[in-house]
Short mmCIF file of C-alpha atoms in Angstrom, two decimals:
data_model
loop_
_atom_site.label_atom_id
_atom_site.label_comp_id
_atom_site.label_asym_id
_atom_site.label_seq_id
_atom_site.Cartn_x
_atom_site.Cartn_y
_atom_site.Cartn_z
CA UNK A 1 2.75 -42.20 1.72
CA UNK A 2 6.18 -40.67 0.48
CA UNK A 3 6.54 -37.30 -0.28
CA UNK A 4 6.63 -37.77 -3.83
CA UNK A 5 2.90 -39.93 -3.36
CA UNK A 6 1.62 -36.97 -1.33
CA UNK A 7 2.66 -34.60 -4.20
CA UNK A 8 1.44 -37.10 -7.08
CA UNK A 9 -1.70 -37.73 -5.18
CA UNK A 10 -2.46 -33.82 -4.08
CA UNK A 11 -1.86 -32.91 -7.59
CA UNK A 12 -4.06 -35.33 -9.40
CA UNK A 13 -6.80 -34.18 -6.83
CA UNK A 14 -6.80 -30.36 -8.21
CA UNK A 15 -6.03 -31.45 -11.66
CA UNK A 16 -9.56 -33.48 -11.47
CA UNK A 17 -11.53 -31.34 -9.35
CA UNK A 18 -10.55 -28.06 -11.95
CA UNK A 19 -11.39 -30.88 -14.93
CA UNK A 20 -15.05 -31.34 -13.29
CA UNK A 21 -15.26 -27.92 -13.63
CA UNK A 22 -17.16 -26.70 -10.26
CA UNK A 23 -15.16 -23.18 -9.98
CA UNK A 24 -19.05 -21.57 -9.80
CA UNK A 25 -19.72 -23.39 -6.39
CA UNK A 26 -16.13 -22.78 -4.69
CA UNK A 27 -13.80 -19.85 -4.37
CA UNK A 28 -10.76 -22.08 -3.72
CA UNK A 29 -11.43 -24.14 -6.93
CA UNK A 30 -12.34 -21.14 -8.74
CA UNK A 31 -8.61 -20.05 -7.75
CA UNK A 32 -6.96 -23.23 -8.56
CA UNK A 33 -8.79 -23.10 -11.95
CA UNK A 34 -6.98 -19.54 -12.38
CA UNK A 35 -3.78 -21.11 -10.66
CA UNK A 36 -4.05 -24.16 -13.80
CA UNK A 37 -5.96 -22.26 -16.87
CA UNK A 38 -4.90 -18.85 -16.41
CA UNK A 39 -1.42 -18.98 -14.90
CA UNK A 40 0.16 -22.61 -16.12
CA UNK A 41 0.77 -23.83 -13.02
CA UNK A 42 1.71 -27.71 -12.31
CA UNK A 43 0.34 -28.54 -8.40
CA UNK A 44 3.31 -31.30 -8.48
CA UNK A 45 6.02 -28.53 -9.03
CA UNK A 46 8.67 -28.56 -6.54
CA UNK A 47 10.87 -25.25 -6.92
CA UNK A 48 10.67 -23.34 -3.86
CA UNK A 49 8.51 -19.26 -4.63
CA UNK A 50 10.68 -17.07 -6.81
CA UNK A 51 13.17 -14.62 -4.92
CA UNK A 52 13.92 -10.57 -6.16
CA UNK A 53 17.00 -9.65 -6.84
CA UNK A 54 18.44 -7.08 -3.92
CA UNK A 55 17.53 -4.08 -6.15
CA UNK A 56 14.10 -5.05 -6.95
CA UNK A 57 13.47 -6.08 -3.56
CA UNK A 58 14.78 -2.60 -2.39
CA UNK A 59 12.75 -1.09 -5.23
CA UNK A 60 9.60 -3.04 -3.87
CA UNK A 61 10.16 -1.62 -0.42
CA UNK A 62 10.79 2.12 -1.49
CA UNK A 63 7.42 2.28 -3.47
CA UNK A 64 5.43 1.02 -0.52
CA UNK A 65 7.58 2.98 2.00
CA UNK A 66 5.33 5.27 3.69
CA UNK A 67 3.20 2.56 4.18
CA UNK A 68 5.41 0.00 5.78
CA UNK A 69 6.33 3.08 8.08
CA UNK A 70 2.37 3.30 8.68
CA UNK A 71 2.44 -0.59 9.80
CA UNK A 72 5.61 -0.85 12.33
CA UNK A 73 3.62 -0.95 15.83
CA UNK A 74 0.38 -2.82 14.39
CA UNK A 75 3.02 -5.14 13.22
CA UNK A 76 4.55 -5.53 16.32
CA UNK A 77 1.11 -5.75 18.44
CA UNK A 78 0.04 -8.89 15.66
CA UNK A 79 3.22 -10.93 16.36
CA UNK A 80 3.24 -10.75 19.80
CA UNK A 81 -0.51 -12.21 19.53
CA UNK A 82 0.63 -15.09 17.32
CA UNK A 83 4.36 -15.36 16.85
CA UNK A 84 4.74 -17.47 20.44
CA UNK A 85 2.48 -19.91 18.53
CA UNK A 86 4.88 -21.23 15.70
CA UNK A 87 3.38 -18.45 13.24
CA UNK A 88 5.13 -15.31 11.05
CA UNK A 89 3.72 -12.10 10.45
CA UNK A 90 4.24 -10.98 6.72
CA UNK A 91 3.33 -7.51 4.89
CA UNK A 92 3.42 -8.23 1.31
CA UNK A 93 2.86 -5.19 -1.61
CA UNK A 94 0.22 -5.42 -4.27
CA UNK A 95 2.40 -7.76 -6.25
CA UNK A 96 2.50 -10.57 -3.38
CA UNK A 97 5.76 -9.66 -2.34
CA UNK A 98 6.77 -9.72 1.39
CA UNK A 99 8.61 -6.46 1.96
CA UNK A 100 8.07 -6.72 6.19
CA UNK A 101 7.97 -9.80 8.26
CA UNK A 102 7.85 -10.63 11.61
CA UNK A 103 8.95 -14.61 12.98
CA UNK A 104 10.15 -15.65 16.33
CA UNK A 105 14.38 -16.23 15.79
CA UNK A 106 13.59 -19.96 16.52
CA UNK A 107 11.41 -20.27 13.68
CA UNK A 108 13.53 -18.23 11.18
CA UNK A 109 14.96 -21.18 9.61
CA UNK A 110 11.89 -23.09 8.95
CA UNK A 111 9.87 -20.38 7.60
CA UNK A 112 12.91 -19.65 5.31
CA UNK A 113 12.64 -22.90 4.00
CA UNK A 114 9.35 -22.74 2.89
CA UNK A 115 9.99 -19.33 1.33
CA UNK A 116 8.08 -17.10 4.04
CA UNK A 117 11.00 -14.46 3.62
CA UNK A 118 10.72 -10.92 2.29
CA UNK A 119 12.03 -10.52 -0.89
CA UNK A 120 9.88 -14.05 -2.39
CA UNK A 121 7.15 -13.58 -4.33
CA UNK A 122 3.86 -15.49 -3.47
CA UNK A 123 1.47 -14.03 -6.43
CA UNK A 124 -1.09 -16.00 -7.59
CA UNK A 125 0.18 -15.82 -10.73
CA UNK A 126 3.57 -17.52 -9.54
CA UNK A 127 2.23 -19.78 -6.55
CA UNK A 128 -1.39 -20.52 -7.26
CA UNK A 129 -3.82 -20.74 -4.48
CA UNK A 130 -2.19 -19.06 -1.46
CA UNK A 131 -2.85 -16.87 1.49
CA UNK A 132 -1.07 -13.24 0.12
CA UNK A 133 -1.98 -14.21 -3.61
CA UNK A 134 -5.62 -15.20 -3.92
CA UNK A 135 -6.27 -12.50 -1.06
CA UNK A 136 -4.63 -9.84 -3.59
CA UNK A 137 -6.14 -11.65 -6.44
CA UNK A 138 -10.17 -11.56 -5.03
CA UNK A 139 -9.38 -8.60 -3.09
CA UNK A 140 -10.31 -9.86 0.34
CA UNK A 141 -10.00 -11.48 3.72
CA UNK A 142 -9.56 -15.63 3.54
CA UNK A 143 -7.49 -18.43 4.83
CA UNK A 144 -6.33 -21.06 2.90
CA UNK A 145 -5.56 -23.79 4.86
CA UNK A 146 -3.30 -26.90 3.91
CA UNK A 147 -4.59 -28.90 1.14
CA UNK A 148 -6.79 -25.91 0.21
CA UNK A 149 -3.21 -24.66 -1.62
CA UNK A 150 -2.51 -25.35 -5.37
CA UNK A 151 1.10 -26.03 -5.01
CA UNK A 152 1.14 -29.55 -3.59
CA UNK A 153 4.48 -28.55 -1.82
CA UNK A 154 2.83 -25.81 0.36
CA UNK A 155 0.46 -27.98 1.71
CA UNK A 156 1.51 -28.27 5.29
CA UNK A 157 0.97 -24.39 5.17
CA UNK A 158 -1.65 -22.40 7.20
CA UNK A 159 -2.50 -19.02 5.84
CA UNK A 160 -4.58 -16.37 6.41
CA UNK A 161 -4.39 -12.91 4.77
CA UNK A 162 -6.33 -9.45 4.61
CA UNK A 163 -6.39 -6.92 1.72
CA UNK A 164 -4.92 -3.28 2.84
CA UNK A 165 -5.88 -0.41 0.48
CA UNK A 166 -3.75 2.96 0.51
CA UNK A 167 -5.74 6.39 1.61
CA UNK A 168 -6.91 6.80 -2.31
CA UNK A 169 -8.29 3.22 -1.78
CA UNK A 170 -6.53 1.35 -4.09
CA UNK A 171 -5.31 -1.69 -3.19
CA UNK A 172 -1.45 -1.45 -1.60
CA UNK A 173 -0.83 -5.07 0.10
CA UNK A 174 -1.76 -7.98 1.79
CA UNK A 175 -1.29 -8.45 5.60
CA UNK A 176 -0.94 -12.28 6.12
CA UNK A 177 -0.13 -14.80 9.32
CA UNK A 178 1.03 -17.91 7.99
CA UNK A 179 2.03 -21.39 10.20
CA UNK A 180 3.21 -24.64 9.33
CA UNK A 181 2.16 -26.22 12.73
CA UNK A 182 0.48 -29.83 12.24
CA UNK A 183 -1.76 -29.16 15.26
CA UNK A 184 -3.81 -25.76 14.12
CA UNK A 185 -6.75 -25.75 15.22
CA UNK A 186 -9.67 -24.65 13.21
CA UNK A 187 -10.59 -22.39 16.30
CA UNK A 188 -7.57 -20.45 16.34
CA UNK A 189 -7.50 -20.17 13.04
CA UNK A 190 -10.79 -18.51 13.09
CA UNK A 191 -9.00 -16.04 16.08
CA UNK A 192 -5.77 -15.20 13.78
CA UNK A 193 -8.57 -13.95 10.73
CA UNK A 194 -10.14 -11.85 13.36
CA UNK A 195 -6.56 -10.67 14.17
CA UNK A 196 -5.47 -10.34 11.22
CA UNK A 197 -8.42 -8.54 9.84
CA UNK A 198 -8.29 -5.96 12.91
CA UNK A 199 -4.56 -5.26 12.06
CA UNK A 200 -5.06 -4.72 8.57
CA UNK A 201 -7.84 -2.02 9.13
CA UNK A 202 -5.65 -0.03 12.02
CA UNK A 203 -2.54 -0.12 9.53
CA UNK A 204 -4.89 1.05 6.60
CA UNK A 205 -6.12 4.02 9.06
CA UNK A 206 -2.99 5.36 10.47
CA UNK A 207 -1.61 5.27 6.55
CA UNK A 208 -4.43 7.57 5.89
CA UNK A 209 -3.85 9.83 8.47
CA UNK A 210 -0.35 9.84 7.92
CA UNK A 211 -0.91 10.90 4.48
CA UNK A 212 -3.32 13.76 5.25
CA UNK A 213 -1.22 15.25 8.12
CA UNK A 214 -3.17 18.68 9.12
CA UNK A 215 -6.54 17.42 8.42
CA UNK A 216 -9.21 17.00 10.79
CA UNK A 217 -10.86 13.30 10.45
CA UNK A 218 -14.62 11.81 11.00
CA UNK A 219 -15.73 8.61 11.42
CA UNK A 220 -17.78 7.70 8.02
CA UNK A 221 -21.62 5.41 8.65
CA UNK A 222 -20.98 2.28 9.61
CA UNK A 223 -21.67 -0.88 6.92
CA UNK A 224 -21.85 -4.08 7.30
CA UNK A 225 -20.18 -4.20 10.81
CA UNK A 226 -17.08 -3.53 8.61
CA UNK A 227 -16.26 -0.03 10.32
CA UNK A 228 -17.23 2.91 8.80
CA UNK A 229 -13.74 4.09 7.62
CA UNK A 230 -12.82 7.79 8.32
CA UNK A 231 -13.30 10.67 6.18
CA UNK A 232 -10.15 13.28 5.87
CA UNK A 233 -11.58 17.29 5.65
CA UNK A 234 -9.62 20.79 5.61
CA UNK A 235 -9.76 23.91 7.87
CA UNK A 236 -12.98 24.58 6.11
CA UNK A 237 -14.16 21.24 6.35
CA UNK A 238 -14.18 20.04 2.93
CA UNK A 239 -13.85 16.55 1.92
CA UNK A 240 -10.02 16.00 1.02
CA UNK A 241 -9.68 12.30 1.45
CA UNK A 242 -11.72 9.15 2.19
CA UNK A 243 -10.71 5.26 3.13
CA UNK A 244 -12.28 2.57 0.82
CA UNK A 245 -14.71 1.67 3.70
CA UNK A 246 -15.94 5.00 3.71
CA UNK A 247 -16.02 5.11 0.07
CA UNK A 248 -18.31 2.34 0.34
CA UNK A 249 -20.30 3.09 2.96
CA UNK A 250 -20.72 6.85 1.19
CA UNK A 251 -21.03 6.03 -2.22
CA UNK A 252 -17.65 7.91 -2.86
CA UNK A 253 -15.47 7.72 -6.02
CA UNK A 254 -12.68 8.79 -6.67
CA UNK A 255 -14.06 11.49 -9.38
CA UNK A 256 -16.26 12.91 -6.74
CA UNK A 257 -13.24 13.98 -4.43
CA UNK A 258 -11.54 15.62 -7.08
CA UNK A 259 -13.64 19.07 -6.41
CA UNK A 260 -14.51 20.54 -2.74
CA UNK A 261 -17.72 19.18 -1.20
CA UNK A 262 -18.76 20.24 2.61
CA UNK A 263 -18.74 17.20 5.00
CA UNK A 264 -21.96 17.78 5.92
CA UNK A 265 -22.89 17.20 2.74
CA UNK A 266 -21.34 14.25 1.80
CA UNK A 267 -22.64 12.88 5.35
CA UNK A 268 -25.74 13.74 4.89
CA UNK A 269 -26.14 17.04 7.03
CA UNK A 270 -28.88 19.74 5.65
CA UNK A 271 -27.64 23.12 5.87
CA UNK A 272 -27.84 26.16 3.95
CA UNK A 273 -24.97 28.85 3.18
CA UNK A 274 -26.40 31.28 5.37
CA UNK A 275 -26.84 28.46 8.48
CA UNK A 276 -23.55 27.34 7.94
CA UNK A 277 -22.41 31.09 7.88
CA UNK A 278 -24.42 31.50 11.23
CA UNK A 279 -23.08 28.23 12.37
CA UNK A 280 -19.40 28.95 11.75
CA UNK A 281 -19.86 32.58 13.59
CA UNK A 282 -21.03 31.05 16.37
CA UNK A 283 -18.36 28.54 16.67
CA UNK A 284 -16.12 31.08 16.61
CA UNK A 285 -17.54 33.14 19.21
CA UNK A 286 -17.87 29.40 21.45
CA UNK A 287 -13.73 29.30 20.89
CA UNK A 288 -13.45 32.93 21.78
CA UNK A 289 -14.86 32.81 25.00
CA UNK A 290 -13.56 28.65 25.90
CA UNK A 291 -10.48 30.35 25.82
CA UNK A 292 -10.90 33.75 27.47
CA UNK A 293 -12.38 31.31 30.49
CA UNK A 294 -15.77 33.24 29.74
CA UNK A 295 -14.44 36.61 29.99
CA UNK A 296 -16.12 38.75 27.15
CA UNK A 297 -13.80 41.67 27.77
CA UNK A 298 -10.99 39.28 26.62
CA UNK A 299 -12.97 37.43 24.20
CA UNK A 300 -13.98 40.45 22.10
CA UNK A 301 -10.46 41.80 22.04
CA UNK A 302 -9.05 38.13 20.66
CA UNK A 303 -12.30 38.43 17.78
CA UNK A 304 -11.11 42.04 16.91
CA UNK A 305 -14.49 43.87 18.07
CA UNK A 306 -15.92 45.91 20.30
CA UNK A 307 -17.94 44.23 23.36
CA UNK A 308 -21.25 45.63 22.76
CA UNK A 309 -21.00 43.94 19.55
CA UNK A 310 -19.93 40.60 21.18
CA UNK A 311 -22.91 40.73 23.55
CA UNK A 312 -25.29 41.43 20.29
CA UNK A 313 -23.78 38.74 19.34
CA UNK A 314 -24.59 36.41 22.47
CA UNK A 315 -28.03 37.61 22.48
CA UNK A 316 -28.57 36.17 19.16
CA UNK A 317 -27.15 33.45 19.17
CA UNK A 318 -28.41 32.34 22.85
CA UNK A 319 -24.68 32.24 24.39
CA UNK A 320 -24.32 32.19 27.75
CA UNK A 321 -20.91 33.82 29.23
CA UNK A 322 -19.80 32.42 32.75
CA UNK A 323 -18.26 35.64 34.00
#
């Protein structure tokens, strides 16, 4: 068929599958019903994604700044994985805009054709059913693959994108590998989600740490095989930050972090005032005498008492010096 059939014959497919109505049994019809309802779209439309302007674009990329910083090296590690493959690595903000990429220099001018650029915008709103835009849109990890795309012209596209929320877990972007290689395999499409979904979560983490710089962090329950998520707490170890996974897995909102709770509290621990008095004294005893190599002569001096006190103190708390 001609290009113009293809389009003709790709678009009267969504048209009648969104006309049958079967959005309930299907997320990607439920997104081209969106894509057609919703936004207006027309699957035969040819114009290539929208482009920003150089001062929105660089307005784009200042409000997710510290979070593009956050994704260099994962960025990096996912392209080498997939860009000797015929694919491009794209970070795209909360409004489906790619404000990072990655693409081997041989590629450039293909993926630039099909608008897989920074600076386009790939919304759902603006380019139906696609990778960046229905993952934003639904909020999590999925491929859509060739015909699965509204837009008859992006149909020799391969996508597959992951949701990254920012350390108050809101969502912040979409992390997406996209190809336009005839010869994907199912397979290794399967081994780019799992790629791509590992990338997301390690760009989502160092963000959070990143933006909680002299806090200690723990390793939140497990759900779901999902990761647990990390937990951010201060020097007196309360609960001053928590990733969305942890959120989930703890039952976390964002109300509850807005006063001081004890970690061991929120993960479960059951302590009392005075135990965690007695606990913290003997931690700080433990320290004491780590660093004086054991010597209790030393150790006392650091704690600012006398030794006979420090040895009351090891009786009762069943310490053991080494010298």
């Amino acid at each position: 068929m001609s290009v113009a059939q293809t389009t003709r014959h790709h678009a009267d497919q969504v048209q009648a599958t969104v006309a049958r109505g079967s959005a309930a049994k299907s997320a990607v019809v439920a997104s081209w019903r969106r894509s057609s309802n919703f936004h207006h779209l027309d699957p035969a439309e040819c114009n290539l994604p929208r482009r920003l302007s150089q001062a929105e674009f660089e307005l784009a990329r200042q409000q997710i700044g510290p979070l593009v910083r956050a994704a260099q090296s994962n960025l990096d590690r996912l392209f080498l994985a997939v860009g000797g493959v015929g694919c491009c690595v794209l970070l795209a903000d909360r409004n489906g805009v790619p404000v990072d990429r990655r693409g081997a220099v041989s590629d450039d001018e293909t993926f630039k054709a099909w608008g897989l650029w920074t600076a386009t915008v790939w919304s759902e709103e603006c380019e139906g059913t696609n990778g960046i835009g229905t993952c934003l849109a639904e909020q999590r990890a999925l491929t859509v693959h060739r015909d699965q795309h509204f837009y008859a012209r992006n149909t020799l596209l391969s996508c597959t994108s992951a949701p990254i929320y920012d350390h108050e877990g809101r969502l912040a972007a979409a992390l997406d590998v996209s190809s336009c290689r005839a010869d994907l395999t199912e397979g290794f499409v399967n081994l780019i989600a799992v790629a791509v979904g590992d990338a997301a979560r390690r760009i989502e983490m160092e963000n959070f740490r990143l933006a909680f710089p002299n806090a200690r962090f723990l390793f939140a329950p497990d759900i779901n095989r999902g990761g647990g998520g990390l937990i951010a707490v201060d020097a007196d170890d309360l609960v001053i930050g928590a990733t969305r996974s942890a959120r989930l897995a703890l039952g976390v909102t964002r109300d509850f972090l807005k006063k001081p709770l004890p970690a061991s509290d929120l993960l479960g621990g059951t302590s009392s005032p005075a135990r965690d008095l007695d606990q913290a004294e003997r931690a700080a005893v433990q320290r004491a005498l780590a660093r004086s190599d054991g010597n209790v002569s030393a150790a006392a001096e650091a704690l600012g008492i006398s030794r006979a006190t420090l040895h009351r103190k090891l009786r009762r708390f069943d310490l053991h010096r080494t010298h």
